[in-house]
GROMACS .gro file of C-alpha atoms in nm:
model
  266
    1UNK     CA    1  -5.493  -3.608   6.403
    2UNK     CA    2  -5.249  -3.459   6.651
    3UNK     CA    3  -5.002  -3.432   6.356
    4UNK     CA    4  -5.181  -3.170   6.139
    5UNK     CA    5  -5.163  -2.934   6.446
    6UNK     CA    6  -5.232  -2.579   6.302
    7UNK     CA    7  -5.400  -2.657   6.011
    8UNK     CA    8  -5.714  -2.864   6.182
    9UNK     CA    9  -5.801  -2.647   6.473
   10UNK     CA   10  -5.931  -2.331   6.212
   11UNK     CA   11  -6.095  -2.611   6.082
   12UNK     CA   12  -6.251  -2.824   6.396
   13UNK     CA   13  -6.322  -2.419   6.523
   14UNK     CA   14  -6.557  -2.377   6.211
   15UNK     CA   15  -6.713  -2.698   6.242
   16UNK     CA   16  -6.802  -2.622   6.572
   17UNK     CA   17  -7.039  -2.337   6.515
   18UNK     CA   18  -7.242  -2.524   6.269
   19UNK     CA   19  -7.592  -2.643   6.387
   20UNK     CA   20  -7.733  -2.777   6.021
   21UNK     CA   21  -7.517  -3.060   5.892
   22UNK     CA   22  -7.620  -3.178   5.532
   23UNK     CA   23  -7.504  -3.514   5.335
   24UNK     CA   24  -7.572  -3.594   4.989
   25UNK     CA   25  -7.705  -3.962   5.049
   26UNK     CA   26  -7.625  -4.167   4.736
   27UNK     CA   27  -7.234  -4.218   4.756
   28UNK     CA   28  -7.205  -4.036   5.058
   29UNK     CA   29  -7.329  -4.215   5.337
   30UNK     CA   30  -7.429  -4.536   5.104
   31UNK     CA   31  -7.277  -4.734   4.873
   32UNK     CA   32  -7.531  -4.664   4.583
   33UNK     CA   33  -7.338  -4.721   4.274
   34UNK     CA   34  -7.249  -5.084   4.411
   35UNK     CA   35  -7.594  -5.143   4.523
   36UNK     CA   36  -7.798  -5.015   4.211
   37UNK     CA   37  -7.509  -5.190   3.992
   38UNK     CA   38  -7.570  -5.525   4.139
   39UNK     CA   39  -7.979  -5.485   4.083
   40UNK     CA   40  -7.949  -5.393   3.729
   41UNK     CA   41  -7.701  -5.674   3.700
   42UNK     CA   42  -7.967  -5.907   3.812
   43UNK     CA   43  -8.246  -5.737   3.567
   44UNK     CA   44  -7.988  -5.834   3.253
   45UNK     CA   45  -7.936  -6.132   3.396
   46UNK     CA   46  -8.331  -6.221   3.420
   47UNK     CA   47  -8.357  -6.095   3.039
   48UNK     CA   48  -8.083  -6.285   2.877
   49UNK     CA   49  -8.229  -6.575   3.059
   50UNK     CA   50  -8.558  -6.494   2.910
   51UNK     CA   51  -8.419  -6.503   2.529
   52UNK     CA   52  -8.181  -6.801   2.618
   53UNK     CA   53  -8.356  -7.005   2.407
   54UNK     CA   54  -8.484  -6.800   2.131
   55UNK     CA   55  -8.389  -6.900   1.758
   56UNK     CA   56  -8.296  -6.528   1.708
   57UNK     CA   57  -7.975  -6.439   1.601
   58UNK     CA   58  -7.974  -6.082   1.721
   59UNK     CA   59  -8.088  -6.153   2.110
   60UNK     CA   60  -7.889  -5.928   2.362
   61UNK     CA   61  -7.595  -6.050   2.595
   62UNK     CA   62  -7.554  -5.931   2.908
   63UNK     CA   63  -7.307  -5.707   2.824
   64UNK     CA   64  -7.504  -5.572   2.540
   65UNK     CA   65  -7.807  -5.509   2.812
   66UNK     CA   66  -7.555  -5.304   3.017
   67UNK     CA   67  -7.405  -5.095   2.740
   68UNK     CA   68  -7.831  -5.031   2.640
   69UNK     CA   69  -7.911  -4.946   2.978
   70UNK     CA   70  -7.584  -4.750   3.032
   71UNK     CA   71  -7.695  -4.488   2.767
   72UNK     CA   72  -8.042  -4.491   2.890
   73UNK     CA   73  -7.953  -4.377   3.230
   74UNK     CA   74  -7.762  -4.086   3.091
   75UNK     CA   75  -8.031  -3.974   2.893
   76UNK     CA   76  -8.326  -4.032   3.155
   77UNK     CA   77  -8.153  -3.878   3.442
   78UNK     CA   78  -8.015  -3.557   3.327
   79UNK     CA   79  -8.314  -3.355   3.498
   80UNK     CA   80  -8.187  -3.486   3.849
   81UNK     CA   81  -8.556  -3.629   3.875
   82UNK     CA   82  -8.696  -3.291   3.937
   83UNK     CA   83  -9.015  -3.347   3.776
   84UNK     CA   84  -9.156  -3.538   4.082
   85UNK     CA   85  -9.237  -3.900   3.952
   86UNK     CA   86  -9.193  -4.183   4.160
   87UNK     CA   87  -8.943  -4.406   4.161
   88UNK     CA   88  -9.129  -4.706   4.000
   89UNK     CA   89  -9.189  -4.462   3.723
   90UNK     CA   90  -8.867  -4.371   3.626
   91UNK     CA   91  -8.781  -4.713   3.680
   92UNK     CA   92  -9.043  -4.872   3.423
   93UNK     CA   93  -8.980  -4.559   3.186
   94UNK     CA   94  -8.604  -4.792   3.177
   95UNK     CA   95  -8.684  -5.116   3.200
   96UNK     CA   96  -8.921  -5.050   2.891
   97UNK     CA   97  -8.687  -4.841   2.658
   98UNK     CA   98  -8.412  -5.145   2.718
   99UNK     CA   99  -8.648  -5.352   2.631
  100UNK     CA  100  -8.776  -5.173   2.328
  101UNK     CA  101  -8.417  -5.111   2.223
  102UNK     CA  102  -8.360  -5.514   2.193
  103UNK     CA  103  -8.681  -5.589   2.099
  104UNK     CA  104  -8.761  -5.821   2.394
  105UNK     CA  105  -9.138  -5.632   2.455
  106UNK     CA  106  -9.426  -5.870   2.312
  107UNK     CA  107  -9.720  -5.682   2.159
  108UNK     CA  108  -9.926  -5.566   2.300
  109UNK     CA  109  -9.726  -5.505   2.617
  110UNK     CA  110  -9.907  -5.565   2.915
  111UNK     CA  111  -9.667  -5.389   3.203
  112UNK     CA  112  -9.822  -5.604   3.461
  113UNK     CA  113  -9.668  -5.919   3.339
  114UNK     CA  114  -9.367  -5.777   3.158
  115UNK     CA  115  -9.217  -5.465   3.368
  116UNK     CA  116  -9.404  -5.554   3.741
  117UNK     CA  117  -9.160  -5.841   3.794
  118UNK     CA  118  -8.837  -5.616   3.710
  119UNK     CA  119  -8.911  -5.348   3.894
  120UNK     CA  120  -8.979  -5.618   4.217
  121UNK     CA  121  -8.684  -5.775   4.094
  122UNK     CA  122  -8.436  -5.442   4.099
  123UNK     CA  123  -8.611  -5.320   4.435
  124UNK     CA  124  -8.504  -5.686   4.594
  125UNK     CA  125  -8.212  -5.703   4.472
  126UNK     CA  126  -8.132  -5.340   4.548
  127UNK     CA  127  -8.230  -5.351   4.894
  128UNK     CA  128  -8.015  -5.654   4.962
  129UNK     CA  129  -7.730  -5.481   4.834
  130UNK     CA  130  -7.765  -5.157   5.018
  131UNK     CA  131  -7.451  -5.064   5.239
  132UNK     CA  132  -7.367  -4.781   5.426
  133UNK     CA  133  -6.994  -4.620   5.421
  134UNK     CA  134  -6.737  -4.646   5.668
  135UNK     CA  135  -6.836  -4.449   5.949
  136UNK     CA  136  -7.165  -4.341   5.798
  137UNK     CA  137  -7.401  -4.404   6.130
  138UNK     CA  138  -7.184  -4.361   6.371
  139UNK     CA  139  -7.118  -3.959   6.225
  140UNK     CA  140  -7.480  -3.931   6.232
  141UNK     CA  141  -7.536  -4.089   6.528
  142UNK     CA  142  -7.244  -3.820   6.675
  143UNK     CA  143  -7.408  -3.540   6.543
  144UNK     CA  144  -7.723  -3.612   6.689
  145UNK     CA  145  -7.604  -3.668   7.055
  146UNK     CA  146  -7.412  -3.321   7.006
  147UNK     CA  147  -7.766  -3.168   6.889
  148UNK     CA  148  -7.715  -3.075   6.538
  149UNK     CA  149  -7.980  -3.069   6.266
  150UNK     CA  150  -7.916  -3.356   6.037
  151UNK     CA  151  -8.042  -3.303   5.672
  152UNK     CA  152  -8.039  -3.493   5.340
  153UNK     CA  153  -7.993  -3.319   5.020
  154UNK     CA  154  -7.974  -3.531   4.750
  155UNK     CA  155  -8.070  -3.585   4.404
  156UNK     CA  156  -8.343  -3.864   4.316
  157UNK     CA  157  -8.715  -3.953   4.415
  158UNK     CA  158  -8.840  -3.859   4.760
  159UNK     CA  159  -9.018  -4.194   4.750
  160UNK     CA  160  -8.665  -4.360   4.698
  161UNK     CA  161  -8.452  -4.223   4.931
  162UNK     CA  162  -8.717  -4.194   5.195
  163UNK     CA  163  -8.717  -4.620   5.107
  164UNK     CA  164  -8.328  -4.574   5.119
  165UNK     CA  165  -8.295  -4.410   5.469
  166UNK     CA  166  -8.529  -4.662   5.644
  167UNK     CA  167  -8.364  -4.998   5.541
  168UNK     CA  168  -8.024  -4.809   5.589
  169UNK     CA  169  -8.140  -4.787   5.924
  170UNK     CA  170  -8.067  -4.402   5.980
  171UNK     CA  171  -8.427  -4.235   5.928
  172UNK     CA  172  -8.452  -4.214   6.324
  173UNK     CA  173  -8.108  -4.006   6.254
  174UNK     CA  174  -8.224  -3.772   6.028
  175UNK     CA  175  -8.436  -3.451   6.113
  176UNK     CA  176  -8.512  -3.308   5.710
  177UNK     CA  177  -8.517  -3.496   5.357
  178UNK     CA  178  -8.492  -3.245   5.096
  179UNK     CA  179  -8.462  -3.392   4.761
  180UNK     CA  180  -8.469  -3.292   4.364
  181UNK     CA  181  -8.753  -3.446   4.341
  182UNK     CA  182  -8.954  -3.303   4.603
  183UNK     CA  183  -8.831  -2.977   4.562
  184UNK     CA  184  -8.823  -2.958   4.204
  185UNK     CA  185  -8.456  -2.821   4.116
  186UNK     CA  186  -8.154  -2.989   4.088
  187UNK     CA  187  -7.858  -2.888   4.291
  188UNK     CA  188  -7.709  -2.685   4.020
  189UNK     CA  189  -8.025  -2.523   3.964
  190UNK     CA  190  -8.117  -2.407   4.346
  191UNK     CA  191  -8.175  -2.672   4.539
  192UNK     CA  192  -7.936  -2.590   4.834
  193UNK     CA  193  -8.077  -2.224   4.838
  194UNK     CA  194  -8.393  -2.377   4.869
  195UNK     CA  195  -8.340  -2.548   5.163
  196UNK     CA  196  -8.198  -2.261   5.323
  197UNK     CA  197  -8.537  -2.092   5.256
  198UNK     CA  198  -8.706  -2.353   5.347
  199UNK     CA  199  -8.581  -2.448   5.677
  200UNK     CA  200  -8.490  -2.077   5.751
  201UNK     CA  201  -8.112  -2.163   5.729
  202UNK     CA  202  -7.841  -1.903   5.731
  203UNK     CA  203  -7.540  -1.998   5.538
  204UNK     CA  204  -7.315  -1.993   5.759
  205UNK     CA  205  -7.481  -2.250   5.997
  206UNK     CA  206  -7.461  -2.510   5.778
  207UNK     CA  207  -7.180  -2.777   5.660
  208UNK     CA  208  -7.263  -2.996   5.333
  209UNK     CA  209  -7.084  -3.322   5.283
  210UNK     CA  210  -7.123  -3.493   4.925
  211UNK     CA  211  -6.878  -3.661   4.691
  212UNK     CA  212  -6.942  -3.453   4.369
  213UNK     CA  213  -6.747  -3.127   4.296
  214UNK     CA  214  -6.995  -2.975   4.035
  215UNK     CA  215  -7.317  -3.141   4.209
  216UNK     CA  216  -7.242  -3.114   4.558
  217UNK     CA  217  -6.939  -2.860   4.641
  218UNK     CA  218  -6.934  -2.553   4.406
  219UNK     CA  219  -7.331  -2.536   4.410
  220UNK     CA  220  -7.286  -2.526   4.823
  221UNK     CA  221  -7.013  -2.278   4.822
  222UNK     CA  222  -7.224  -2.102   4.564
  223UNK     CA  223  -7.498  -2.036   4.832
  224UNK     CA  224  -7.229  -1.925   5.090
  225UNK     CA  225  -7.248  -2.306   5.249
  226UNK     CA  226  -6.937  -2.482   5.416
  227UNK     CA  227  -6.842  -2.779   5.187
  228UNK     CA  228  -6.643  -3.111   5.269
  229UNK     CA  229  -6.528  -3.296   4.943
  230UNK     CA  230  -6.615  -3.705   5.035
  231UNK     CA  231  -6.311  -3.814   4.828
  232UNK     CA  232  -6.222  -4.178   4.936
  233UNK     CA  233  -5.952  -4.219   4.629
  234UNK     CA  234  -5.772  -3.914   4.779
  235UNK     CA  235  -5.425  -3.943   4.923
  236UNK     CA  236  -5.456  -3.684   5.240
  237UNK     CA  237  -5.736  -3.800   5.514
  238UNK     CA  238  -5.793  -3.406   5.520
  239UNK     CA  239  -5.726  -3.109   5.305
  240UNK     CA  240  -5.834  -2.757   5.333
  241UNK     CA  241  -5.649  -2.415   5.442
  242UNK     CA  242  -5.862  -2.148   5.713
  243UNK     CA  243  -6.049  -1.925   5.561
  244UNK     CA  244  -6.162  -2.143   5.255
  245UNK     CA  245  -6.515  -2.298   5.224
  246UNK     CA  246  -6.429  -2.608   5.067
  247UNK     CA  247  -6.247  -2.882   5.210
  248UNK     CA  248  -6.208  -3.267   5.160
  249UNK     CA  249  -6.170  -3.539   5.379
  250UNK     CA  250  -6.099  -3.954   5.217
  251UNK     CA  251  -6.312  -4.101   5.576
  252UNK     CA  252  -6.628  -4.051   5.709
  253UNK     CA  253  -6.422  -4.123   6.036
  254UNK     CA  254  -6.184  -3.821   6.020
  255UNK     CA  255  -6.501  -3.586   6.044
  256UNK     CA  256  -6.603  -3.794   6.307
  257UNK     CA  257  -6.284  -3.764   6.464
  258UNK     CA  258  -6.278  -3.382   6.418
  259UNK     CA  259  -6.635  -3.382   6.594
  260UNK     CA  260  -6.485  -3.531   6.938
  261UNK     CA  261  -6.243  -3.281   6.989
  262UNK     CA  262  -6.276  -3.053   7.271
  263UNK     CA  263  -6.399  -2.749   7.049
  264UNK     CA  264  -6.720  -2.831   7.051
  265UNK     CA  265  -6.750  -2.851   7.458
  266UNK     CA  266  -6.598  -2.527   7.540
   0.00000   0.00000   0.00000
């Protein structure tokens, strides 16, 4: 760290006079695309099992299940789940539409027997999967022994990622879940000025980490919120001039590392 001199002490300064620290959750502080890859992979694999032995010529591959369930997702999830249905719902909503899309649902349906052992299926799977990032708890678990508010604002059920925190083992760790779902607008359409209502937040108390430009950064900034780009591709372990409110960082470490420093004890 000693090597970027200068540049990180405007930067370990500004951190320093932030009490609200927010993190987007999926992708952030847990590997969720892994996780929820490796669940659905299981749910195709259950359903081409399923039609292994069926004398039709048209049943689905895998691959033809993922591709399905691929477009799905895009179309199902475009409202951030503001709409405030539970996970299982949005869930069996999917499962279903695959389904119907390969013609794989008897008639008449009967969800108990059909979609009940997917959805226990993905949430197994899912949960065996789940991961946190580099670093993730021991930030947290920093920011909490320095006395800063720790807040999730993410996008997806509150049912979810409340399920998501505890077997992550950080939901001693976090003092506010605020999600789409809950609150009923996606990031891009309010959320983070919502919170600030909510919780009675000025601006420029609060940091946001998240690993989306459009969903996490630019909708922060927008609200007058320090933002930290989670890039883990990037090149640079930190990247950012004084004065600007957007930043990035490739390691949950580095902020970690910024957080020791003695700025914050003076």
């Amino acid at each position: 760290m000693a090597t970027y001199g200068e540049r990180i002490q405007p930067i370990k300064g500004a951190l320093a006079t932030k009490t609200h620290w927010g993190f987007d959750l999926d992708d952030t502080l847990h590997e969720f695309r892994k996780a929820s890859s490796i669940a659905a992979a299981a749910v195709f694999e259950y359903l081409a099992a399923k039609t292994e032995n069926s004398s039709s010529k048209t049943r689905p591959t895998i691959e033809d299940l993922k591709a399905t369930y691929s477009q799905i997702l895009t179309r199902t999830t475009s409202n951030a789940f503001s709409d405030g249905r539970t996970s299982d719902e949005y869930r069996s909503d999917r499962f279903t539409a695959l389904m119907q899309a390969h013609n794989l649902l008897p008639l008449p349906v009967s969800e108990g027997s059909i979609i009940k052992p997917l959805l226990t299926l993905y949430r197994d799977t899912l949960l065996c999967s789940l991961k946190l990032k580099p670093g993730a708890s021991e930030l947290v678990s920093l920011l909490k022994s320095l006395d800063k508010t720790v807040i999730i604002i993410t996008e997806g059920p509150q049912d979810a990622q409340t399920w998501t925190l505890k077997h992550l083992g950080i939901a001693d760790k976090v003092d506010v879940l605020m999600t789409s779902n809950h609150v009923g607008k996606s990031k891009t359409e309010g959320l983070f000025g919502e919170v600030l209502k909510r919780l009675g937040v000025q601006a420029e108390n609060m940091v946001f980490v998240g690993d989306n430009v459009k969903r996490d950064v630019e909708p922060a900034r927008a609200e007058g919120i320090m933002a930290v780009l989670f890039d883990e591709e990037a090149s640079v372990r930190i990247e950012g001039a004084e004065g600007e409110k957007g930043w990035k960082v490739n390691s949950l470490w580095k902020l970690k590392e910024l957080l020791e420093g003695d700025t914050f004890y003076k």
